[in-house]
Coordinates of C-alpha atoms in Angstrom, one line a residue:
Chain A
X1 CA -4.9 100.3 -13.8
X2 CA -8.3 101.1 -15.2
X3 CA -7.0 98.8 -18.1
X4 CA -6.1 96.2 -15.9
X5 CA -9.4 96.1 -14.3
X6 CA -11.1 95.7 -17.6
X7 CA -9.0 92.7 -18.7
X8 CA -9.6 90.9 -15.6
X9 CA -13.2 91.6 -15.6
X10 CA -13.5 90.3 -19.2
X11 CA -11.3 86.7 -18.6
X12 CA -13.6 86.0 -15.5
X13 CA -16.7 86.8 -17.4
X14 CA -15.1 84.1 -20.0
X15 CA -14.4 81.6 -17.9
X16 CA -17.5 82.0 -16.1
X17 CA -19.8 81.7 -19.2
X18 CA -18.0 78.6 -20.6
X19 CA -18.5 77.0 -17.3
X20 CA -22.3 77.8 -17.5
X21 CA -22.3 76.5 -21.2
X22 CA -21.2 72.6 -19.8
X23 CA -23.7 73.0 -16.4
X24 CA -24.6 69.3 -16.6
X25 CA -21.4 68.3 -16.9
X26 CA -20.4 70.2 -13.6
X27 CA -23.4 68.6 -11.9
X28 CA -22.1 64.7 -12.7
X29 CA -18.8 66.1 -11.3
X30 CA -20.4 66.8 -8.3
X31 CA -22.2 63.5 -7.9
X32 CA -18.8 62.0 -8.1
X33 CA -17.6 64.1 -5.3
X34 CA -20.3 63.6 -3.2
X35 CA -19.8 59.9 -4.0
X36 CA -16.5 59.9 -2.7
X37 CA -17.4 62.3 0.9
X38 CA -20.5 59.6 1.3
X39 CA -18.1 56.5 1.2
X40 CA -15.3 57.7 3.3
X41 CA -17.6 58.5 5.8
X42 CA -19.4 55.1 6.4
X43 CA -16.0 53.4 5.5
X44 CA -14.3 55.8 9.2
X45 CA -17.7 55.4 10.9
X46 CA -17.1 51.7 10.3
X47 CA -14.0 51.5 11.5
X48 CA -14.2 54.1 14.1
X49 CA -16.9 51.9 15.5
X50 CA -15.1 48.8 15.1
X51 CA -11.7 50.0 16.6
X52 CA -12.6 53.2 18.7
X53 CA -10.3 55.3 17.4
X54 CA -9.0 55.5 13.7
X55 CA -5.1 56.4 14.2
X56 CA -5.5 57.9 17.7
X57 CA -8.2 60.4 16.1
X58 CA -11.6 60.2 17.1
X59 CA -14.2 59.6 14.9
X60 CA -15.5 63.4 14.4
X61 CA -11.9 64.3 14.5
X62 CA -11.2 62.0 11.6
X63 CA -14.3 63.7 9.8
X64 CA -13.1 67.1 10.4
X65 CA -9.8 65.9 8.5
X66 CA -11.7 64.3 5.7
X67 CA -13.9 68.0 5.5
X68 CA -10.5 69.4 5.8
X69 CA -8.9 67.4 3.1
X70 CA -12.0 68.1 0.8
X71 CA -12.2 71.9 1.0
X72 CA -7.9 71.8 0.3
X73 CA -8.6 68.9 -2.5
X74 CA -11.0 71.8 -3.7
X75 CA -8.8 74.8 -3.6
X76 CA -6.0 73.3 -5.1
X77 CA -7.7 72.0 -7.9
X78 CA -9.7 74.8 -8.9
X79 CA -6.6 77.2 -8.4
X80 CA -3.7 75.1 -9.7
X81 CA -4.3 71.7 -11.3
X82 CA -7.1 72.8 -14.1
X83 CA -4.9 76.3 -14.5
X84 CA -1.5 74.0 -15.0
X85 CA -3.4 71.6 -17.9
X86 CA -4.4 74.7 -19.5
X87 CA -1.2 76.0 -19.6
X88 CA 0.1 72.7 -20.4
X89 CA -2.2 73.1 -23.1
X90 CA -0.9 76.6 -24.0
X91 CA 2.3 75.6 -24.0
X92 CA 1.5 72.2 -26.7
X93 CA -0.4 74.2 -29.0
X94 CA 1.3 77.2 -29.0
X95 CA -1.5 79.4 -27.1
X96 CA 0.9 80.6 -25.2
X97 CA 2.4 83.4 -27.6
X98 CA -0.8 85.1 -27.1
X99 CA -0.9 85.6 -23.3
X100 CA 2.8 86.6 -23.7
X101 CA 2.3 89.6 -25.7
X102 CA -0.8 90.8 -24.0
X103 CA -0.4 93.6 -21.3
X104 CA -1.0 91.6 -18.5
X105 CA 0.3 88.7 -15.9
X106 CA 0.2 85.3 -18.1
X107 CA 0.0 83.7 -14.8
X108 CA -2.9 85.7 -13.2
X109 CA -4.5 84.5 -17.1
X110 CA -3.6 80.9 -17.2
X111 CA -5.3 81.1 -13.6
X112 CA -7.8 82.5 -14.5
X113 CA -9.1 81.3 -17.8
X114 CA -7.8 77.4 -16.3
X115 CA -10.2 77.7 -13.7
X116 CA -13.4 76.2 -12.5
X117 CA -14.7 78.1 -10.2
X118 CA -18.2 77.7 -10.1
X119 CA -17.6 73.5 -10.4
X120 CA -15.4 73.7 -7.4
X121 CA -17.6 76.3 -5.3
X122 CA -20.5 74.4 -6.0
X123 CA -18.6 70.9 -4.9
X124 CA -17.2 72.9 -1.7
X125 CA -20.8 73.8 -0.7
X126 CA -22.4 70.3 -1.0
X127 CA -19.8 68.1 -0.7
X128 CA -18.7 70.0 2.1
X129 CA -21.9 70.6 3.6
X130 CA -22.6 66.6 3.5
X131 CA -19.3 65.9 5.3
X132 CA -19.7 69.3 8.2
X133 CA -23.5 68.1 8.7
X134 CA -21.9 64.7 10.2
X135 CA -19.3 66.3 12.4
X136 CA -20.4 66.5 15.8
X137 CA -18.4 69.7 16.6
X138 CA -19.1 70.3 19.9
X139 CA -16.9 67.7 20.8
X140 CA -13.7 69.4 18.8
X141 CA -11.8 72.1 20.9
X142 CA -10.8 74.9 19.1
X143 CA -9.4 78.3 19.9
X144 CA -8.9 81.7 18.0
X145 CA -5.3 81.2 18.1
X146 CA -5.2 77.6 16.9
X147 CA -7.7 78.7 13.9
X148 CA -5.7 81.4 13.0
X149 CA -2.0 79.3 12.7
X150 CA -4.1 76.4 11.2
X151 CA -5.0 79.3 8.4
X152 CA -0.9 80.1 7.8
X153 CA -0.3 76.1 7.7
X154 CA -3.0 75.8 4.4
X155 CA -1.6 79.0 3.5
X156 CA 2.2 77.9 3.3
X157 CA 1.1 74.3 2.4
X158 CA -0.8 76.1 -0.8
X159 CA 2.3 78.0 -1.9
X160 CA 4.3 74.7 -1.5
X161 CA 1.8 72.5 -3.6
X162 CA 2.2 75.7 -6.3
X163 CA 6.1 74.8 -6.8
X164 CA 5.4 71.6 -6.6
X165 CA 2.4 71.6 -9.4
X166 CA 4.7 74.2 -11.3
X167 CA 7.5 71.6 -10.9
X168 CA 5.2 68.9 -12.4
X169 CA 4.1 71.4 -15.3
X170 CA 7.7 72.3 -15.9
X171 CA 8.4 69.1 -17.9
X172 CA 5.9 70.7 -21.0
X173 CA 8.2 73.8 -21.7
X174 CA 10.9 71.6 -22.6
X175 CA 9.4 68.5 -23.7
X176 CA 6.1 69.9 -25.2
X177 CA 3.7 68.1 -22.9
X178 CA 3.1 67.4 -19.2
X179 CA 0.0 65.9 -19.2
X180 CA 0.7 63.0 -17.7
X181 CA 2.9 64.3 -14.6
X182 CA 0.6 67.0 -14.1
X183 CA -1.9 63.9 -13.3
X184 CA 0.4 63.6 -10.5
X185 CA -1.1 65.4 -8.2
X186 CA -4.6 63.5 -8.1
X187 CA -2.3 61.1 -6.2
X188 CA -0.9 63.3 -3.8
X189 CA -4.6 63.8 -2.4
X190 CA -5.1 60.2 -2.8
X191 CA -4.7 59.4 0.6
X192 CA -4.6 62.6 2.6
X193 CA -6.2 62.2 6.0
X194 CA -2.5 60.2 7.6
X195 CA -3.1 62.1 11.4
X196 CA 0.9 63.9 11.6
X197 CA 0.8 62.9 15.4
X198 CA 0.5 59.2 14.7
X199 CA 3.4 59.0 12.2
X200 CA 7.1 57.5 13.7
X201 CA 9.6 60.7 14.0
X202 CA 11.1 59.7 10.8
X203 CA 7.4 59.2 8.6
X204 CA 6.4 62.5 9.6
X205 CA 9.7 64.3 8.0
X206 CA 8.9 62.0 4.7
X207 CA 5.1 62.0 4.2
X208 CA 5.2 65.4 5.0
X209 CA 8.2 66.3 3.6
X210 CA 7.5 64.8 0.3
X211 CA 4.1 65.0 -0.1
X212 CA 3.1 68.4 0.6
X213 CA -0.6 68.0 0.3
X214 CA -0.6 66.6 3.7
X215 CA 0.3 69.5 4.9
X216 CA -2.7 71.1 4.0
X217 CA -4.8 68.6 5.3
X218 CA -3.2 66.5 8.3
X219 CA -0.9 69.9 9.0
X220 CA -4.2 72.1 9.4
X221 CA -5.7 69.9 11.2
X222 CA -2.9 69.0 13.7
X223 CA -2.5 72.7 14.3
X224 CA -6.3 73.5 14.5
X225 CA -6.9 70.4 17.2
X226 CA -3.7 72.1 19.4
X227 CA -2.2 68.1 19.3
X228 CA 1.1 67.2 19.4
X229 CA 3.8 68.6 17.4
X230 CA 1.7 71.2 16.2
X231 CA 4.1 74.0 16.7
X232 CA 6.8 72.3 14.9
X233 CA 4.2 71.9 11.7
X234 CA 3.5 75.9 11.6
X235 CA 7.4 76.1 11.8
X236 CA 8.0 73.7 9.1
X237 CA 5.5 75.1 7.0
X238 CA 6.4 78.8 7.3
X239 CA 9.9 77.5 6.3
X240 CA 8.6 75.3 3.4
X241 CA 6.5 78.3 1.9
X242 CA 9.5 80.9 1.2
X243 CA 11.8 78.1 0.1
X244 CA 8.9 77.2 -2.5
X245 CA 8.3 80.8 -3.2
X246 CA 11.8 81.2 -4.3
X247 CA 11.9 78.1 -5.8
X248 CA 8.9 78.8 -7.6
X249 CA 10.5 82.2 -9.2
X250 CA 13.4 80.5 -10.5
X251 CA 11.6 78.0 -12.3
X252 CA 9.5 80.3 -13.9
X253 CA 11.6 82.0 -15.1
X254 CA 13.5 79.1 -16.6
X255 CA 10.4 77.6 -17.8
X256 CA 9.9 80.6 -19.8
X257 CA 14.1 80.8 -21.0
X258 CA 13.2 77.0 -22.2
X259 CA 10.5 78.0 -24.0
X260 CA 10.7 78.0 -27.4
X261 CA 7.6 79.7 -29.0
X262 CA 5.5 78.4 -31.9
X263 CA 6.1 81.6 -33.9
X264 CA 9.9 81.8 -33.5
Chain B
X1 CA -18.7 35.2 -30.1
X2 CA -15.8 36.8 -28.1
X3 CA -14.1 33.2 -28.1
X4 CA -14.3 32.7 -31.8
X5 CA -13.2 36.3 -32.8
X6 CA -10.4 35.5 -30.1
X7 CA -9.6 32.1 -31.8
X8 CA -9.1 34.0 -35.1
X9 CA -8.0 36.8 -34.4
X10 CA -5.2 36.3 -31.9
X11 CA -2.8 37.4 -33.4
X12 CA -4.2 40.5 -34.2
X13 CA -5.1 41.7 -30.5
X14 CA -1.5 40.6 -29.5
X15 CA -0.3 42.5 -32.4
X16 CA -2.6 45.4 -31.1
X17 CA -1.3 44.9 -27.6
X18 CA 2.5 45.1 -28.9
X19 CA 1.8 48.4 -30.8
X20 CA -0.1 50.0 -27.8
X21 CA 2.8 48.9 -25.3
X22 CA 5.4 50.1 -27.8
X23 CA 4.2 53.4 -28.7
X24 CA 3.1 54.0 -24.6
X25 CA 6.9 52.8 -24.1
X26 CA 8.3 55.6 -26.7
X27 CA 7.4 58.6 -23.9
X28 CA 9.6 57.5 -21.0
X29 CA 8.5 60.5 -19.3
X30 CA 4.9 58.9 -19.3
X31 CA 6.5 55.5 -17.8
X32 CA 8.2 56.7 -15.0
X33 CA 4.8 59.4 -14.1
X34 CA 2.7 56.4 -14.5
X35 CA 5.0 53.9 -12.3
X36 CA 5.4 57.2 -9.7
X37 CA 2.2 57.3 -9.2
X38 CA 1.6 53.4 -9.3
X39 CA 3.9 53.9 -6.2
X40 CA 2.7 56.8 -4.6
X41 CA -0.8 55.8 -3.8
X42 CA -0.3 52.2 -2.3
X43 CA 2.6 53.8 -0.4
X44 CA 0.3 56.7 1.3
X45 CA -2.5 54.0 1.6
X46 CA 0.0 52.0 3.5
X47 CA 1.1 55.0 6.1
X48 CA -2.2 55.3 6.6
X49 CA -3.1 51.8 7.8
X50 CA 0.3 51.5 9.4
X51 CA -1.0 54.5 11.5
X52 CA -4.2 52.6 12.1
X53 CA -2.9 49.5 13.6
X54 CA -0.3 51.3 15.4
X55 CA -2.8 53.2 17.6
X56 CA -5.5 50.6 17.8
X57 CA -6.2 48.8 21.4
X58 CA -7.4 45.9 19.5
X59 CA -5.1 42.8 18.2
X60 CA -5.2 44.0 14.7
X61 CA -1.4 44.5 13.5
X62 CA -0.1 46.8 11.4
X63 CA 1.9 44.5 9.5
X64 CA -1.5 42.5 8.4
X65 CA -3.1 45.9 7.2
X66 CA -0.3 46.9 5.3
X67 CA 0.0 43.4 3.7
X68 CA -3.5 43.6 2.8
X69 CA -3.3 46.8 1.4
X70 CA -0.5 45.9 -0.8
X71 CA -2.3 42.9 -2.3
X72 CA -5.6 44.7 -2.3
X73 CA -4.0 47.1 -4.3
X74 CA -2.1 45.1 -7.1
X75 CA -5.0 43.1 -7.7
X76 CA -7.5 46.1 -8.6
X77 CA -4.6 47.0 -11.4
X78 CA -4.6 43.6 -12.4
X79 CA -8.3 43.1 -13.1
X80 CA -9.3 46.5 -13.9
X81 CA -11.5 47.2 -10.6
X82 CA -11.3 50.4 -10.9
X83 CA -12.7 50.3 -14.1
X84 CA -10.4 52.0 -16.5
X85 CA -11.8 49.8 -19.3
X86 CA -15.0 51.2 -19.0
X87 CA -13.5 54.3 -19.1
X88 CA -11.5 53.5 -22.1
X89 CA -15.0 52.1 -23.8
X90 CA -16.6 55.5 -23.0
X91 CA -14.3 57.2 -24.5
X92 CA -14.4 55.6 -27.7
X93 CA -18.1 56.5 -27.6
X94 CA -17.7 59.9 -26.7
X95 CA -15.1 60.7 -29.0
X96 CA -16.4 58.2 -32.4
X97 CA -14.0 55.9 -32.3
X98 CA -15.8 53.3 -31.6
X99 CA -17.3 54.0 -35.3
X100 CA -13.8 53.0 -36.5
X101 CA -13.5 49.9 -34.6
X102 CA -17.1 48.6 -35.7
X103 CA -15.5 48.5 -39.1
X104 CA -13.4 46.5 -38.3
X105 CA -14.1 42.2 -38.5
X106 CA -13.2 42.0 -34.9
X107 CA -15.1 42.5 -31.1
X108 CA -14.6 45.7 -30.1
X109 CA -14.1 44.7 -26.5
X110 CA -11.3 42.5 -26.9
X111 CA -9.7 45.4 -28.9
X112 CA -10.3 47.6 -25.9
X113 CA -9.0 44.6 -24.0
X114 CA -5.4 44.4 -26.1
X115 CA -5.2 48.0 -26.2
X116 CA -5.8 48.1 -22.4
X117 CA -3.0 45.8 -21.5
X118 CA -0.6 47.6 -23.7
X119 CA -1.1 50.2 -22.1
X120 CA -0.9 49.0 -18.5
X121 CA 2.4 46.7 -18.9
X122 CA 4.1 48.9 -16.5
X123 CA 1.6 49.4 -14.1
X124 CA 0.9 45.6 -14.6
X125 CA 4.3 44.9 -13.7
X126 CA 4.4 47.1 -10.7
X127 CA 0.9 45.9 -9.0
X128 CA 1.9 42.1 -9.9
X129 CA 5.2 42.7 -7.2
X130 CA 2.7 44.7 -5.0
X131 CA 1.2 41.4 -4.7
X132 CA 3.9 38.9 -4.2
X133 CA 5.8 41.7 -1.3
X134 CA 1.6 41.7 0.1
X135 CA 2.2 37.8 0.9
X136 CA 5.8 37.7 1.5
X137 CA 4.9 40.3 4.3
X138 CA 1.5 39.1 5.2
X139 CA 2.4 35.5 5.0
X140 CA 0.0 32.9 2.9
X141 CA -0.6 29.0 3.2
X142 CA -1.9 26.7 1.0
X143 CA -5.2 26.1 3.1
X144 CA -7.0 27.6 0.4
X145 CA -5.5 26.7 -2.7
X146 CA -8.7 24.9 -3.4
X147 CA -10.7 28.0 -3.9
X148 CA -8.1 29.6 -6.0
X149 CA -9.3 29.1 -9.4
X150 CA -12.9 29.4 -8.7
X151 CA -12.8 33.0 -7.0
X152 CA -9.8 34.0 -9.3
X153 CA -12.5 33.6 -12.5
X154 CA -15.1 34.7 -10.2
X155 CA -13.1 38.2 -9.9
X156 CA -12.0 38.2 -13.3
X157 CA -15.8 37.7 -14.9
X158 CA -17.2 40.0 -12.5
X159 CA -15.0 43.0 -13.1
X160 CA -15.0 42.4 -16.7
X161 CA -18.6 42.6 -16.3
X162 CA -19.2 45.7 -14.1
X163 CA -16.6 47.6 -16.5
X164 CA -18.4 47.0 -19.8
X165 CA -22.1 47.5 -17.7
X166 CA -20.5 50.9 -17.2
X167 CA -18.5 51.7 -20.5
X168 CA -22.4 50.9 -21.6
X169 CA -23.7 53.8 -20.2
X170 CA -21.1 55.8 -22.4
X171 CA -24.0 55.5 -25.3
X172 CA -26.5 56.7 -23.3
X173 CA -25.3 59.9 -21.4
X174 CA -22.2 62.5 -21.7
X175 CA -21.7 62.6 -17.9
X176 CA -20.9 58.7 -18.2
X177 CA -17.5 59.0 -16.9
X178 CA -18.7 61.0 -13.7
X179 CA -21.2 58.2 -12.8
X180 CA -18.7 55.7 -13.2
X181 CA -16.6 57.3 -10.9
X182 CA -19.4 57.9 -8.6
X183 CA -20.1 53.9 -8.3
X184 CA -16.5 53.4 -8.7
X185 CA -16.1 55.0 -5.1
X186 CA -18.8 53.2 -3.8
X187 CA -18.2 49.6 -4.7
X188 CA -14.6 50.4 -3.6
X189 CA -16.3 50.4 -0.3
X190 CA -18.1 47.3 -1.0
X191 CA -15.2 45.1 -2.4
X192 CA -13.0 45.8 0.7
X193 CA -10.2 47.8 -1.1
X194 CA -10.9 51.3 0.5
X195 CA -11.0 49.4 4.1
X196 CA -10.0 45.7 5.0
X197 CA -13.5 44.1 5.8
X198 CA -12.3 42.2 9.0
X199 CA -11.8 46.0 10.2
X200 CA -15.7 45.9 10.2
X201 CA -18.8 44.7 12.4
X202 CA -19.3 40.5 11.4
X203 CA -22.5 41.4 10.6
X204 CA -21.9 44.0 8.0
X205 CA -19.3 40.8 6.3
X206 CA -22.4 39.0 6.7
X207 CA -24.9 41.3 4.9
X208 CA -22.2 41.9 2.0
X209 CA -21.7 38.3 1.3
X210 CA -25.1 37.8 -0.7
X211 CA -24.0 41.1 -2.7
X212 CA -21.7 40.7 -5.7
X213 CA -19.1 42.7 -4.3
X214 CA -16.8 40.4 -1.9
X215 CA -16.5 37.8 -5.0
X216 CA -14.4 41.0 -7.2
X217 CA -12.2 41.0 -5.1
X218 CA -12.5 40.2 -0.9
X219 CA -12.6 36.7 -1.8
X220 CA -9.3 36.7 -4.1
X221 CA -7.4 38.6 -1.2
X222 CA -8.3 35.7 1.3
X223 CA -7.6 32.8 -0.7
X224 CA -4.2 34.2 -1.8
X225 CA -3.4 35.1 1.6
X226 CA -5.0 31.8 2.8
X227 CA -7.6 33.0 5.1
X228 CA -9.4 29.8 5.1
X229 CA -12.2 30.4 8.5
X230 CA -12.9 33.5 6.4
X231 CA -13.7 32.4 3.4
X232 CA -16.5 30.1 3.1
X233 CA -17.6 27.6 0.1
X234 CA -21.3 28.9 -0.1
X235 CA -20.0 32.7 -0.4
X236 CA -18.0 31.4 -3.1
X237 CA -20.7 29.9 -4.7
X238 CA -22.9 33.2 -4.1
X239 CA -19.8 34.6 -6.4
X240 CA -20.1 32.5 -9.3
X241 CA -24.1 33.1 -9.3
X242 CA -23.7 36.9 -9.6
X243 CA -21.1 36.6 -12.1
X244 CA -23.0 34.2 -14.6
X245 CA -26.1 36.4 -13.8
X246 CA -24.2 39.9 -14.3
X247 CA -22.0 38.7 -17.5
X248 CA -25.9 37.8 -19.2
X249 CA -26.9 41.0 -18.1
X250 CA -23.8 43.1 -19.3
X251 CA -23.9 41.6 -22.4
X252 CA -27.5 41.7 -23.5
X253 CA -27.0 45.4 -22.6
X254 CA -23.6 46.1 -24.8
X255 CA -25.1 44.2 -27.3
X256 CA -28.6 46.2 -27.4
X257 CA -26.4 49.7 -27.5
X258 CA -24.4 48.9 -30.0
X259 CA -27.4 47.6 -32.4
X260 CA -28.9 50.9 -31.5
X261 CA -26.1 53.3 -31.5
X262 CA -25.9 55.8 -34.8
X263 CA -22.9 57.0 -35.4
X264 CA -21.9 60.3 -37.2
X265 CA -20.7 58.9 -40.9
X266 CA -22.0 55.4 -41.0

């Protein structure tokens, strides 16, 4: 245990101190982000103005999705894309081996040592901060129940983007590189503020079926706002999660059968 | 001097565009990623707007936003709006090889040109039928055909410009690539491919139309989907002013890094 402890305490220390080394390059990062809250907002207060409504949402209702789709955007990058290029990256130049042999979880490592914390904590807290300062939220009901099953959706919807990202990542332990379908999942969060209520019976089983981003954004925030249909997202998603969690295992475990290591 | 290196060397970029095509084409996997995700995003964009015009009390129709969307979206592909040449030119900096390519008796842009195309012959493919299904399902007349050629060079000299203004800046700073997405997001805004601009306030149309912006791209969407009443001969010719003016200006500036740019080895 005390072993344990040690190890984990020395990777975050790495990873933390390579992220300090590049601090600039975290800082244009953020501009970008920030770029990207600032024009989605005018571009909804535009049309919100315009229309009066932006998919039946109003238009602090369409922010709190946008602030919700951020913070998920956020998470999942920081916890699973940069960790599935680096093991991509393990995996192409042989890296892998290493964190094999060593006494400890090579995907707690890969997480780990993959991540960019302090770049995506530091985006959270502007970005984020830009987007919640322009959200009038008085005028958006919550309730401690609705908070706490919104928190289960982004849960579940986090252990379903996992597979899926593992999925995507799967293609480089038997081809030798994924870089290119890992990319994929800059697209799922391409468009990821589609309100679940205002979707045709059959769109909501696809968009949200396939593309299970949206259920970390437009899912959360259905359930958060108590709208329409919000029970059958937390059912959905608690059903999605432990078919991805199993999923998940079994692919890991062939990922690693298929993997034929630069040493052997 | 680009049209005389192109007059002599065209068979050389084409042979350059062949070999990028061909060797992008020997990692299926990477074709049918790219064309996924060439898919993916106009698809989402499109449940999105179809959600829009659904719920709107206004007489905007979802079909119109969804058509727009679609050609919107092939064009950007098709003249590089969202500046992956600059990104490509950045790179080059960033990693020396544009030291290479100064060896060479050839422009260096249109070798990033060829090797751009080569690259994008898929997605080229896919955002040219995003296009034509965008005015089978929107509809188009010929109303407009007039104003075809001049806002289709408009667009084409105007992106070409903004992407080597910003694969510029590659020379100058390490964080280029950020910065270009940064203004990347913003004149998304601008052009009218995040939102359709009859979505917005006249006025804001109005205001826009003596910027650069409408002319990469607004003005293309209308006249292919012959929106005549919206697309007006002096906006046009607001176009081709800021696209003599920013060409000058892009190419004094490539031409100033380059003749100051020291490069490891040379």
């Amino acid at each position: 245990m005390k072993r344990d402890v040690s190890i984990l305490k020395g990777m975050i220390v790495y990873s933390l101190r390579s992220q300090f080394a590049y601090l600039t390059s975290s800082w244009f990062g953020l501009l970008s982000s920030v770029g990207f809250c600032v024009t989605y907002l005018i571009a909804f207060g535009l049309i919100a103005d315009r229309l009066g409504n932006i998919a039946g949402f109003s238009k602090d209702q369409i922010y709190f999705s946008l602030f919700v789709g951020e913070m998920s955007f956020l998470l999942i990058v920081a916890r699973l894309y940069d960790p599935a290029n680096y093991l991509n990256n393990l995996v192409k130049d042989g890296g892998l081996d290493f964190l094999l042999i060593r006494p400890f979880s090579v995907r707690l490592s890969a997480s780990i040592m993959g991540s960019d914390i302090l770049d995506s904590v530091q985006t959270a807290i502007i970005a984020g901060g830009v987007i919640a300062s322009q959200i009038n939220w008085h005028n958006l009901v919550f309730s401690p129940m609705s908070l706490a099953l919104a928190f289960v959706v982004l849960v579940c919807g986090y252990y379903v983007c996992r597979t899926l990202i593992f999925l995507l990542t799967y293609p480089a332990f038997v081809y030798g590189d994924a870089s290119e379908s890992i990319g994929f999942t800059w697209t799922m969060f391409y468009q990821f503020y589609t309100p679940y209520e205002a979707l045709p019976g059959f769109m909501k089983v696809a968009v949200y079926g396939l593309v299970p981003s949206m259920l970390m954004t437009g899912g959360v925030v259905n359930v958060a706002l108590s709208r329409s249909g919000h029970r059958s997202v937390v059912v959905f998603s608690i059903f999605s999660a432990i078919v991805s969690i199993i999923w998940y295992k079994i692919l890991w475990r062939r990922a690693l059968k298929r993997y034929t290591s630069a040493s052997s | 001097m680009l049209v005389g290196s192109l007059r002599r060397n065209l068979g050389l970029y084409f042979y350059m565009m062949v070999n990028e095509a061909r060797r992008y084409m020997s990692y299926p996997l990477e074709i049918v990623s790219s064309v996924l995700k060439r898919l993916m995003a106009p698809v989402l964009l499109i449940v999105f707007w179809y959600a829009v015009g659904s719920h709107s009390n206004s007489t905007i129709s979802p079909k119109d936003l969804v058509a727009y969307t679609l050609v919107a979206n092939g064009l950007t592909q098709v003249f590089s709006s969202d500046f992956k040449i600059a990104g490509i030119v950045q790179k080059m900096i960033k990693y020396g090889e544009i030291s290479h390519m100064m060896l060479r008796p050839s422009s260096i842009l249109l070798q990033t040109f060829a090797k751009y195309t080569g690259r994008n012959i898929a997605d080229g493919v896919v955002n040219g039928l995003f296009v034509v299904i965008g005015l089978i399902v929107g509809g188009t007349s010929f109303s407009t055909i007039g104003y075809l050629p001049f806002v289709l060079i408009n667009a084409l000299v105007l992106n070409m410009s903004f992407n080597l203004l910003l694969g510029t800046l590659g020379f100058y700073t390490p964080g280029a690539s950020a910065i270009k997405n940064t203004i990347n997001h913003v004149i998304q805004l601008l052009r009218g491919s995040t939102i359709p601009f009859y979505l917005v306030a006249p006025v804001v149309i109005k205001i826009l139309n003596f910027t650069p912006f409408p002319a990469s791209m607004y003005h293309v969407v209308l006249a292919l989907r012959g929106r005549a009443y919206l697309l007006r001969p002096v906006d046009v010719a607001i176009g081709t002013l800021w696209a003599v003016l920013i060409l000058a200006v892009s190419m004094a500036a490539w031409r100033r890094s380059t003749r100051s740019y020291e490069a490891v080895g040379l």
